[in-house]
Amino acid sequence: MNKLQHLLWRFGFGPRTKSWQNWTALPPESWWPKLRDESLPAPQHFDVVDGAVKGLLMGAGELGKMERRELDKEQKRQIRKQSREDLQNLNLLWLEEMTHSKAQLREKIALFWHGHFASRNINILYQQQLLTIVREHALGNFADLLRGVSKSAAMISFLNNQQNKKQHPNENFAREVMELFTLGRGNYTENDVKEAARAFTGWSHRLDGEFVFRQRDHDTGSKTVLGKTGNFNGDEMLEILLEKRETARFIARKLYRFLVNEMNVPEDRIVWLGDRFFASGYKIMRLLEDIARSDWFYAPENVGSKIKSPIELWIGIRRSIPMELADPESQLVLQKALGQILFYPPNVAGWPGGRNWIDSSSLMLRLRIPQLIYNNQALDVSGKTDDDQQMGEAAKGQMRRLSAVIDWQPALDLFAKIPDQELIEKIAEFLWAVPTKNLSIAVLEKNTNRSSRSAHIQTTIVQLMATPEYQVC
Amino acid sequence: MLIKRRDFLKTGSLATASLLLPKFLYSLQAPGTLPVNGRNLVIIQFSGGNDGLNTIIPMRNDVYYRERPRLGIKRETALALTDDAGLHPSLVGLKSLWDGGHMAVLHSVGYPNPDRSHFRSMDIWHSASPADEYWQTGWLGRYLDAQCAGRPTAGLEFDDTLSLVMKGVNAKGLALQDAKRLYESTRSPFFAEYSAAKGPVFNDDAPVDYLYKTMAETLSSANYLFEQSRQKPTAAIYPATGLGKDLKTIASLILADTDTSVYYVSLGSFDTHINQEPQQKRLFQELNDALSVFATDLKANGKWNDVLVATFSEFGRRVAQNASGGTDHGTANNMMFFGGSLQQKGLLNPLPDLMDLDQGDLKFQVDFRQVYATLLENWLGAAAEKVLGANFKPMGFV
């Protein structure tokens, strides 16, 4: 059954206790189609933006005016303050979706794109628009996704393309699009970046986040980029990047690291995946399917080779032991303390991942989470302050409690027929994505509560989650 | 946020650490542990962008008073360090250190193409990268890599999460609020027994083994630090503030000859856009009271000569005050150094030139990485070029 855990952890946020038996009843060849089909419906979009912020950004005036409308200092302050709150709501809403949605594949791959197209932008409206694009195209066509993201206000403003004008080109946007979104380093020259930046001149956005092309600022001259010459504009520039096979391989490599193995990436496999992705016209689902249906995906060296990101770990826990959180905002403190806050990637390159997630304090907190919930203990960490957001106003965040009512019934049902002496092993096989052959049975037995069958199952689950094994998938 | 180009980043967010390293970092991975040299570096981070011009006041500069009619600190109230420079009036205890020859100030420290985002600029100070590159390790973390392999308590940060500055490729610093809390949070018998059952980890290539190794190290470090903190607890009375508490723990660990080389603490927020005067005053009061006791304590115990305290902030603030009784994000800033073994004391270079500004901001004169090189080479005895990835000439004050 190890294979099923591997698939569900990598292409989703781990198995849900309640529906586990629906999965195990299926033959292995039906796992992927089920996973895929459950994510086919279009996603429900989130809308958490406060009415007042919308009012300020959308404006009541006629369209022509809106383009040029400036906000005064007080309005900017108001938007910043409200954005901070609304961004937290968007964060929490997405966590709920990751936890409960049947569309596990979509939300998981959307999280991948959220890191790939990383944008630190405190404007809630722009962030929400970007997330909509990412979730909508997560499993669709990469070309559409790239076009959507590149024209989003969140990305244009984060990468300073509003300052990219014919008279004063700003190369930031062009550089990141080539280096981080499409080709990857080594596949273009400095001159290509300069020329591409000229093609993107004039790409801007309105206050309400709508893309706008400012003809005045656009450099209409001839550009030579990646061996092609013409009066390219931004749209044509993106097409040139998509015409390069390297783009498909770059995306394939990055997805391989995310889904299969962070450290060990065989180049021939990337070429095979990338070229098929390219030939398909950038169909993301085809690429995912190539990975999920391969034998090597399940090879022992790939199982347990990935350290779960804080979001993967936390959502996985919530799926294993469904719970009603008394204070959902405690999840924001948790993200901060563990080093991954949705919508706040460290920089445009996204979260570095792997061993970067781990240091003494983050590991100990990760190990303690199940016990903190089970014992209703205070979350005795607060994380660092963020002066970009807080502007010196607030000191350290207040102490939160990871208080929750856990619904143990699904777990009690799932393990109802397992004899006491096999309980640890069977629960470990369910919770862990790694093989359970070196299980420290004696230590686990000693540290579980055997006063009742229910307590026995509960404490076994809690302890098995409080292990290094549970941190990997 | 302004993002600029970078050169070394080869792949995106999911690459492994080693793939994302600038070339020079590969050489750090060879074990080369040196014996502890008995010296301690204490870094105090002023988070939020401290206003350096109201820390070391150019009290004979007309431009300063013209640009800061409300916020400028009057010559009569400043604590005179030299004819031209005065110290913020709250820093009386630091003035005594100055008088005793235990303080040095370096002006106009910064880097080219300064970034005004707190987050990004702090990242640059932490990683010691050029402003147009993104590095995923910190300069002290790389020092731990190069010099402190097998010594998991070589770098301590007093906070509940670890900053980038303390993260190396292999070695990482340890974050703690205080030794007792760390000990208690790791004390669950389950963790100790579970970790022991696994036995020692010799090869940490597999992620799960790396986690076991980190877990075992953390448990033993927590024990060690708790024991050390109780061995020779300082008898001095420290103020009951965050910094006071941290420096008290540090003093106790130093008195017990703990194998830690770098202690890292933060104070803030110095992000004084609005009503700066009381906020900076309160923070400086906290700094002054805690650091004065710390220095006196270590002197009395014969340890002050083994300690170097350095302060920094992610940026300074603009020369002109704003309309809200505060100052906005600026660029270059001063750094202060304290200790019994300073080779040069006092003002190490001229006060910033307020006639020669870059759009209202100070121009940097000293690259912050040159300061790091000085601390690494001359104090910690480390090969700075290996840690910083470029050759910066150490200065003579340490």
Coordinates of N, CA, C and O in Angstrom, one line a residue, chain B residues 12-155:
Chain B
G12 N 15.0 27.2 -10.1 CA 14.0 27.8 -9.4 C 13.9 27.3 -7.9 O 14.8 26.8 -7.4
S13 N 12.7 27.4 -7.4 CA 12.5 27.3 -6.0 C 12.7 25.9 -5.5 O 12.9 25.7 -4.3
L14 N 12.7 24.9 -6.3 CA 12.7 23.6 -5.8 C 14.1 22.9 -5.9 O 14.2 21.7 -5.5
A15 N 15.0 23.6 -6.4 CA 16.3 22.9 -6.5 C 16.9 22.7 -5.1 O 16.5 23.3 -4.1
T16 N 17.8 21.8 -5.0 CA 18.4 21.5 -3.7 C 19.3 22.6 -3.4 O 19.8 23.4 -4.2
A17 N 19.6 22.7 -2.1 CA 20.5 23.8 -1.7 C 21.8 23.8 -2.5 O 22.3 24.8 -3.0
S18 N 22.4 22.6 -2.6 CA 23.7 22.6 -3.3 C 23.7 23.0 -4.7 O 24.6 23.6 -5.2
L19 N 22.6 22.8 -5.4 CA 22.5 23.2 -6.7 C 22.4 24.7 -6.9 O 22.6 25.3 -7.9
L20 N 21.9 25.4 -5.8 CA 21.6 26.8 -5.9 C 22.8 27.6 -5.4 O 22.8 28.8 -5.3
L21 N 23.9 26.9 -5.0 CA 25.0 27.6 -4.4 C 25.8 28.3 -5.5 O 26.1 27.8 -6.5
P22 N 26.3 29.5 -5.1 CA 27.3 30.1 -5.9 C 28.5 29.2 -5.8 O 28.7 28.5 -4.8
K23 N 29.4 29.2 -6.8 CA 30.4 28.2 -6.9 C 31.3 28.2 -5.7 O 31.7 27.2 -5.2
F24 N 31.6 29.4 -5.1 CA 32.6 29.4 -4.0 C 32.1 28.6 -2.8 O 32.9 28.1 -2.0
L25 N 30.8 28.4 -2.7 CA 30.3 27.7 -1.5 C 30.7 26.2 -1.5 O 30.7 25.6 -0.5
Y26 N 30.9 25.7 -2.7 CA 31.2 24.2 -2.7 C 32.4 23.9 -1.8 O 32.5 22.9 -1.1
S27 N 33.3 24.8 -1.8 CA 34.6 24.6 -1.1 C 34.4 24.6 0.4 O 35.2 24.2 1.2
L28 N 33.2 25.1 0.9 CA 32.9 25.2 2.3 C 32.6 23.8 2.9 O 32.6 23.6 4.1
Q29 N 32.3 22.9 2.0 CA 31.7 21.7 2.5 C 32.7 20.7 3.1 O 32.4 19.7 3.8
A30 N 34.0 21.0 2.9 CA 35.0 20.2 3.5 C 35.1 20.4 5.0 O 35.1 21.6 5.4
P31 N 35.2 19.4 5.8 CA 35.3 19.7 7.3 C 36.6 20.3 7.6 O 37.6 19.9 7.1
G32 N 36.5 21.3 8.4 CA 37.8 22.0 8.7 C 37.6 22.7 10.1 O 37.9 23.9 10.2
T33 N 37.2 22.0 11.0 CA 36.9 22.5 12.3 C 38.1 23.0 13.0 O 39.1 22.3 13.1
L34 N 38.1 24.2 13.4 CA 39.2 24.8 14.2 C 38.8 24.7 15.7 O 37.7 24.8 16.0
P35 N 39.8 24.6 16.5 CA 39.5 24.7 18.0 C 38.8 26.0 18.3 O 39.1 27.0 17.7
V36 N 38.0 26.0 19.3 CA 37.4 27.3 19.7 C 38.4 28.2 20.2 O 39.3 27.9 20.9
N37 N 38.4 29.5 19.6 CA 39.5 30.4 20.0 C 39.2 31.2 21.3 O 39.9 32.1 21.6
G38 N 38.0 30.9 21.9 CA 37.7 31.5 23.1 C 37.1 32.9 23.0 O 36.8 33.6 23.9
R39 N 37.0 33.3 21.7 CA 36.4 34.6 21.5 C 34.9 34.6 21.2 O 34.5 33.6 20.6
N40 N 34.2 35.6 21.6 CA 32.8 35.6 21.3 C 32.4 36.8 20.5 O 32.9 37.9 20.8
L41 N 31.6 36.6 19.5 CA 31.0 37.7 18.8 C 29.6 37.8 19.1 O 28.8 36.8 19.1
V42 N 29.2 39.0 19.6 CA 27.7 39.2 19.9 C 27.2 40.3 18.9 O 27.7 41.4 18.8
I43 N 26.2 39.8 18.1 CA 25.7 40.8 17.1 C 24.3 41.3 17.6 O 23.5 40.4 18.0
I44 N 24.1 42.5 17.6 CA 22.8 43.1 18.0 C 22.2 43.7 16.7 O 22.7 44.7 16.2
Q45 N 21.1 43.1 16.3 CA 20.5 43.6 15.1 C 19.4 44.6 15.5 O 18.5 44.3 16.2
F46 N 19.5 45.8 14.9 CA 18.4 46.8 15.1 C 17.4 46.6 14.0 O 17.6 47.1 12.9
S47 N 16.4 45.9 14.2 CA 15.4 45.6 13.2 C 14.5 46.8 12.9 O 14.1 47.5 13.8
G48 N 14.3 47.0 11.6 CA 13.3 48.1 11.2 C 14.0 49.3 10.6 O 13.3 50.2 10.0
G49 N 15.3 49.3 10.6 CA 16.0 50.5 10.0 C 16.2 51.6 11.0 O 15.4 52.5 11.1
N50 N 17.3 51.5 11.8 CA 17.6 52.5 12.8 C 18.0 53.8 12.2 O 18.8 53.8 11.2
D51 N 17.6 54.9 12.8 CA 18.0 56.2 12.3 C 19.4 56.5 12.8 O 19.6 57.0 14.0
G52 N 20.4 56.3 12.0 CA 21.8 56.5 12.4 C 22.2 57.9 12.7 O 23.0 58.2 13.5
L53 N 21.5 58.8 12.0 CA 21.9 60.2 12.2 C 21.4 60.8 13.6 O 21.9 61.8 14.0
N54 N 20.4 60.1 14.1 CA 20.0 60.5 15.5 C 20.6 59.5 16.5 O 20.2 59.5 17.7
T55 N 21.5 58.7 16.1 CA 22.2 57.8 17.0 C 23.6 58.4 17.3 O 24.0 58.7 18.4
I56 N 24.3 58.7 16.2 CA 25.6 59.5 16.3 C 25.2 60.8 15.6 O 25.1 60.8 14.4
I57 N 25.1 61.8 16.4 CA 24.6 63.1 15.9 C 25.7 64.0 15.4 O 26.6 64.3 16.1
P58 N 25.5 64.4 14.1 CA 26.5 65.4 13.6 C 26.2 66.8 14.1 O 25.5 67.6 13.4
M59 N 26.6 67.1 15.3 CA 26.0 68.2 16.1 C 26.6 69.5 15.7 O 26.2 70.5 16.3
R60 N 27.4 69.6 14.7 CA 27.8 70.9 14.2 C 27.5 71.1 12.7 O 28.1 71.8 12.0
N61 N 26.6 70.2 12.3 CA 26.3 70.3 10.9 C 24.9 71.0 10.6 O 23.9 70.6 11.0
D62 N 25.0 72.1 9.9 CA 23.8 72.9 9.6 C 22.8 72.2 8.8 O 21.6 72.4 8.9
V63 N 23.3 71.4 7.8 CA 22.4 70.6 7.0 C 21.5 69.7 7.8 O 20.3 69.6 7.6
Y64 N 22.1 69.1 8.8 CA 21.4 68.2 9.7 C 20.2 68.9 10.4 O 19.1 68.5 10.4
Y65 N 20.5 70.1 10.9 CA 19.5 70.8 11.7 C 18.5 71.5 10.7 O 17.3 71.6 11.0
R66 N 18.9 71.8 9.5 CA 18.0 72.4 8.5 C 17.0 71.3 8.1 O 15.8 71.6 7.9
E67 N 17.5 70.1 7.8 CA 16.6 69.0 7.3 C 15.8 68.4 8.4 O 14.8 67.7 8.2
R68 N 16.2 68.7 9.7 CA 15.4 68.1 10.8 C 15.0 69.1 11.8 O 15.5 69.0 13.0
P69 N 14.2 70.1 11.4 CA 13.9 71.2 12.4 C 13.2 70.6 13.6 O 13.4 71.2 14.7
R70 N 12.5 69.6 13.5 CA 11.8 69.1 14.7 C 12.5 67.9 15.3 O 12.6 67.8 16.5
L71 N 13.1 67.0 14.5 CA 13.6 65.8 15.0 C 15.1 65.9 15.4 O 15.6 65.0 16.1
G72 N 15.8 66.9 14.9 CA 17.2 67.0 15.1 C 17.5 67.1 16.6 O 16.8 67.7 17.4
I73 N 18.5 66.4 17.1 CA 18.8 66.4 18.5 C 19.8 67.5 18.8 O 20.9 67.6 18.2
K74 N 19.5 68.4 19.7 CA 20.2 69.6 19.9 C 21.6 69.2 20.5 O 21.8 68.3 21.2
R75 N 22.5 70.1 20.2 CA 23.9 69.9 20.6 C 24.0 69.8 22.2 O 24.8 69.1 22.7
E76 N 23.2 70.6 22.8 CA 23.2 70.7 24.3 C 22.8 69.4 24.9 O 23.3 69.0 26.0
T77 N 21.9 68.6 24.2 CA 21.4 67.4 24.9 C 22.2 66.2 24.4 O 22.3 65.2 25.2
A78 N 22.9 66.3 23.3 CA 23.6 65.1 22.8 C 24.8 64.9 23.7 O 25.3 65.8 24.3
L79 N 25.3 63.7 23.8 CA 26.4 63.4 24.7 C 27.7 63.5 23.8 O 27.9 62.6 22.9
A80 N 28.5 64.5 24.0 CA 29.6 64.8 23.1 C 30.6 63.6 23.1 O 31.2 63.3 24.1
L81 N 30.9 63.1 21.9 CA 31.9 62.1 21.7 C 33.2 62.8 21.2 O 34.3 62.5 21.7
T82 N 33.0 63.7 20.2 CA 34.1 64.5 19.7 C 33.6 66.0 19.6 O 32.4 66.2 20.0
D83 N 34.3 66.8 19.0 CA 33.8 68.2 18.8 C 32.6 68.2 17.9 O 31.7 69.0 18.1
D84 N 32.6 67.3 16.9 CA 31.5 67.3 15.9 C 30.4 66.2 16.2 O 29.3 66.4 15.7
A85 N 30.7 65.2 16.9 CA 29.8 64.1 17.0 C 29.3 63.9 18.4 O 30.0 63.9 19.4
G86 N 28.0 63.7 18.5 CA 27.4 63.4 19.8 C 26.6 62.1 19.8 O 26.1 61.7 18.7
L87 N 26.4 61.6 21.0 CA 25.7 60.3 21.1 C 24.2 60.6 21.5 O 24.0 61.6 22.3
H88 N 23.3 59.8 21.1 CA 21.9 60.0 21.5 C 21.8 60.1 23.1 O 22.5 59.3 23.7
P89 N 21.1 61.0 23.6 CA 21.1 61.3 25.0 C 20.7 60.1 25.9 O 21.1 60.0 27.1
S90 N 20.0 59.1 25.3 CA 19.7 57.9 26.1 C 20.8 57.0 26.3 O 20.7 56.0 27.1
L91 N 21.9 57.2 25.6 CA 22.9 56.1 25.6 C 24.1 56.5 26.6 O 25.3 56.4 26.2
V92 N 23.7 56.9 27.8 CA 24.7 57.3 28.8 C 25.7 56.2 29.1 O 26.9 56.5 29.2
G93 N 25.2 55.0 29.2 CA 26.1 53.9 29.6 C 27.1 53.6 28.5 O 28.3 53.3 28.7
L94 N 26.6 53.8 27.2 CA 27.6 53.6 26.1 C 28.6 54.7 26.1 O 29.7 54.5 25.7
K95 N 28.2 55.9 26.5 CA 29.2 57.0 26.6 C 30.3 56.6 27.6 O 31.5 56.9 27.3
S96 N 30.0 55.9 28.7 CA 31.0 55.5 29.6 C 32.0 54.5 28.9 O 33.2 54.5 29.1
L97 N 31.4 53.6 28.1 CA 32.2 52.7 27.4 C 33.1 53.4 26.4 O 34.3 53.1 26.2
W98 N 32.6 54.4 25.8 CA 33.4 55.3 24.9 C 34.5 55.9 25.6 O 35.7 55.8 25.2
D99 N 34.2 56.5 26.8 CA 35.2 57.1 27.6 C 36.3 56.2 28.0 O 37.5 56.5 28.1
G100 N 35.9 54.9 28.2 CA 36.9 53.9 28.6 C 37.7 53.3 27.5 O 38.5 52.4 27.7
G101 N 37.4 53.7 26.3 CA 38.1 53.2 25.1 C 37.5 51.8 24.6 O 38.3 51.0 24.0
H102 N 36.3 51.6 24.9 CA 35.7 50.3 24.6 C 34.6 50.4 23.5 O 33.8 49.5 23.4
M103 N 34.7 51.5 22.8 CA 33.6 51.7 21.8 C 34.2 52.3 20.5 O 35.1 53.1 20.6
A104 N 33.8 51.8 19.3 CA 34.2 52.4 18.1 C 33.0 52.5 17.2 O 32.0 51.7 17.3
V105 N 33.0 53.5 16.3 CA 31.9 53.7 15.4 C 32.4 53.8 14.0 O 33.4 54.5 13.7
L106 N 31.7 53.1 13.1 CA 32.0 53.2 11.7 C 30.9 53.8 10.9 O 29.7 53.3 11.1
H107 N 31.1 54.9 10.2 CA 30.0 55.6 9.5 C 29.8 55.1 8.1 O 30.7 54.5 7.5
S108 N 28.7 55.4 7.6 CA 28.4 55.2 6.1 C 28.7 53.8 5.6 O 29.3 53.6 4.6
V109 N 28.2 52.8 6.4 CA 28.3 51.5 5.9 C 27.1 51.1 5.1 O 26.0 51.4 5.5
G110 N 27.3 50.4 4.0 CA 26.2 50.1 3.1 C 26.7 49.2 2.0 O 27.7 48.5 2.1
Y111 N 25.9 49.3 0.9 CA 26.3 48.5 -0.3 C 25.7 49.2 -1.5 O 24.8 50.0 -1.4
P112 N 26.3 48.9 -2.7 CA 25.8 49.5 -3.9 C 24.3 49.2 -4.3 O 23.9 48.1 -3.9
N113 N 23.7 50.0 -4.9 CA 22.2 49.8 -5.3 C 21.4 49.4 -4.1 O 20.8 48.4 -4.1
P114 N 21.3 50.3 -3.1 CA 20.6 49.9 -1.9 C 19.1 49.6 -2.1 O 18.5 50.3 -3.0
D115 N 18.6 48.7 -1.4 CA 17.2 48.3 -1.5 C 16.4 48.9 -0.3 O 16.9 48.8 0.8
R116 N 15.3 49.5 -0.5 CA 14.6 50.1 0.6 C 13.5 49.2 1.2 O 12.7 49.7 2.1
S117 N 13.4 48.0 0.7 CA 12.4 47.1 1.4 C 13.1 46.5 2.6 O 14.3 46.0 2.5
H118 N 12.5 46.5 3.8 CA 13.0 45.9 5.0 C 13.5 44.5 4.7 O 14.6 44.1 5.0
F119 N 12.6 43.7 4.2 CA 12.8 42.3 4.0 C 14.0 42.0 3.1 O 14.9 41.2 3.4
R120 N 14.0 42.7 2.0 CA 15.1 42.5 1.0 C 16.4 43.0 1.5 O 17.4 42.3 1.4
S121 N 16.4 44.1 2.1 CA 17.7 44.7 2.5 C 18.2 43.9 3.7 O 19.4 43.6 3.8
M122 N 17.4 43.4 4.6 CA 17.8 42.5 5.7 C 18.4 41.2 5.1 O 19.4 40.7 5.6
D123 N 17.7 40.7 4.0 CA 18.2 39.5 3.3 C 19.7 39.7 2.8 O 20.5 38.8 2.9
I124 N 19.9 40.9 2.3 CA 21.2 41.2 1.7 C 22.2 41.3 2.9 O 23.3 40.7 2.8
W125 N 21.9 41.9 4.0 CA 22.8 42.0 5.1 C 23.0 40.6 5.7 O 24.1 40.3 6.2
H126 N 22.0 39.8 5.7 CA 22.1 38.4 6.3 C 22.9 37.5 5.4 O 23.8 36.8 5.9
S127 N 22.6 37.5 4.1 CA 23.3 36.6 3.2 C 24.7 37.1 2.8 O 25.6 36.4 2.4
A128 N 24.9 38.5 2.9 CA 26.1 39.1 2.4 C 26.2 38.9 0.9 O 27.3 38.8 0.3
S129 N 25.1 38.9 0.2 CA 25.1 38.8 -1.3 C 25.2 40.2 -1.8 O 24.9 41.2 -1.2
P130 N 25.6 40.3 -3.1 CA 25.5 41.6 -3.8 C 24.0 41.9 -3.9 O 23.1 41.0 -3.8
A131 N 23.6 43.1 -4.0 CA 22.2 43.5 -4.0 C 21.4 42.9 -5.2 O 20.2 42.8 -5.1
D132 N 22.1 42.4 -6.2 CA 21.4 41.9 -7.3 C 21.4 40.3 -7.4 O 21.2 39.7 -8.4
E133 N 21.7 39.7 -6.2 CA 21.8 38.3 -6.2 C 21.0 37.8 -5.0 O 20.8 38.5 -4.0
Y134 N 20.4 36.6 -5.2 CA 19.7 35.9 -4.1 C 20.4 34.7 -3.6 O 20.6 33.8 -4.3
W135 N 20.9 34.8 -2.3 CA 21.6 33.7 -1.8 C 20.7 33.0 -0.7 O 20.0 33.7 0.0
Q136 N 20.9 31.7 -0.6 CA 20.0 31.0 0.4 C 20.7 30.6 1.7 O 20.2 29.8 2.4
T137 N 21.9 31.2 1.8 CA 22.6 30.9 3.1 C 23.1 32.3 3.7 O 23.2 33.3 2.9
G138 N 23.3 32.3 5.0 CA 23.7 33.5 5.6 C 25.2 33.5 5.9 O 25.9 32.5 5.9
W139 N 25.8 34.7 6.1 CA 27.3 34.8 6.2 C 27.7 34.1 7.5 O 28.8 33.4 7.5
L140 N 26.9 34.1 8.6 CA 27.3 33.4 9.8 C 27.1 31.9 9.6 O 27.9 31.1 10.2
G141 N 26.1 31.6 8.9 CA 25.9 30.2 8.6 C 27.0 29.6 7.8 O 27.5 28.5 8.1
R142 N 27.6 30.3 6.9 CA 28.7 29.8 6.1 C 30.0 29.8 7.0 O 30.9 29.0 6.8
Y143 N 30.0 30.7 7.9 CA 31.1 30.7 8.9 C 31.0 29.4 9.7 O 32.0 28.7 9.9
L144 N 29.8 29.0 10.1 CA 29.6 27.8 10.9 C 30.0 26.6 10.0 O 30.7 25.6 10.5
D145 N 29.7 26.6 8.7 CA 30.1 25.6 7.8 C 31.6 25.4 7.7 O 32.1 24.3 7.8
A146 N 32.2 26.6 7.6 CA 33.7 26.6 7.3 C 34.5 26.2 8.6 O 35.5 25.6 8.5
Q147 N 34.0 26.6 9.7 CA 34.8 26.6 10.9 C 34.3 25.7 12.1 O 35.0 25.4 13.0
C148 N 33.0 25.4 12.1 CA 32.4 24.9 13.3 C 31.7 23.6 13.1 O 30.8 23.2 13.8
A149 N 32.1 22.8 12.1 CA 31.5 21.5 11.9 C 31.5 20.7 13.1 O 32.5 20.6 13.8
G150 N 30.4 20.0 13.4 CA 30.4 19.2 14.6 C 30.2 19.9 15.9 O 30.4 19.4 17.0
R151 N 29.9 21.2 15.8 CA 29.7 22.0 17.0 C 28.4 22.7 16.9 O 28.3 23.9 16.5
P152 N 27.3 22.0 17.1 CA 26.0 22.5 16.8 C 25.6 23.8 17.7 O 24.6 24.4 17.4
T153 N 26.3 24.0 18.8 CA 26.0 25.2 19.5 C 27.0 26.4 19.3 O 27.1 27.3 20.0
A154 N 27.6 26.3 18.1 CA 28.6 27.3 17.8 C 27.9 28.7 17.5 O 28.5 29.7 17.7
G155 N 26.7 28.6 17.0 CA 26.0 29.9 16.7 C 24.6 29.8 17.3 O 23.9 28.9 17.1

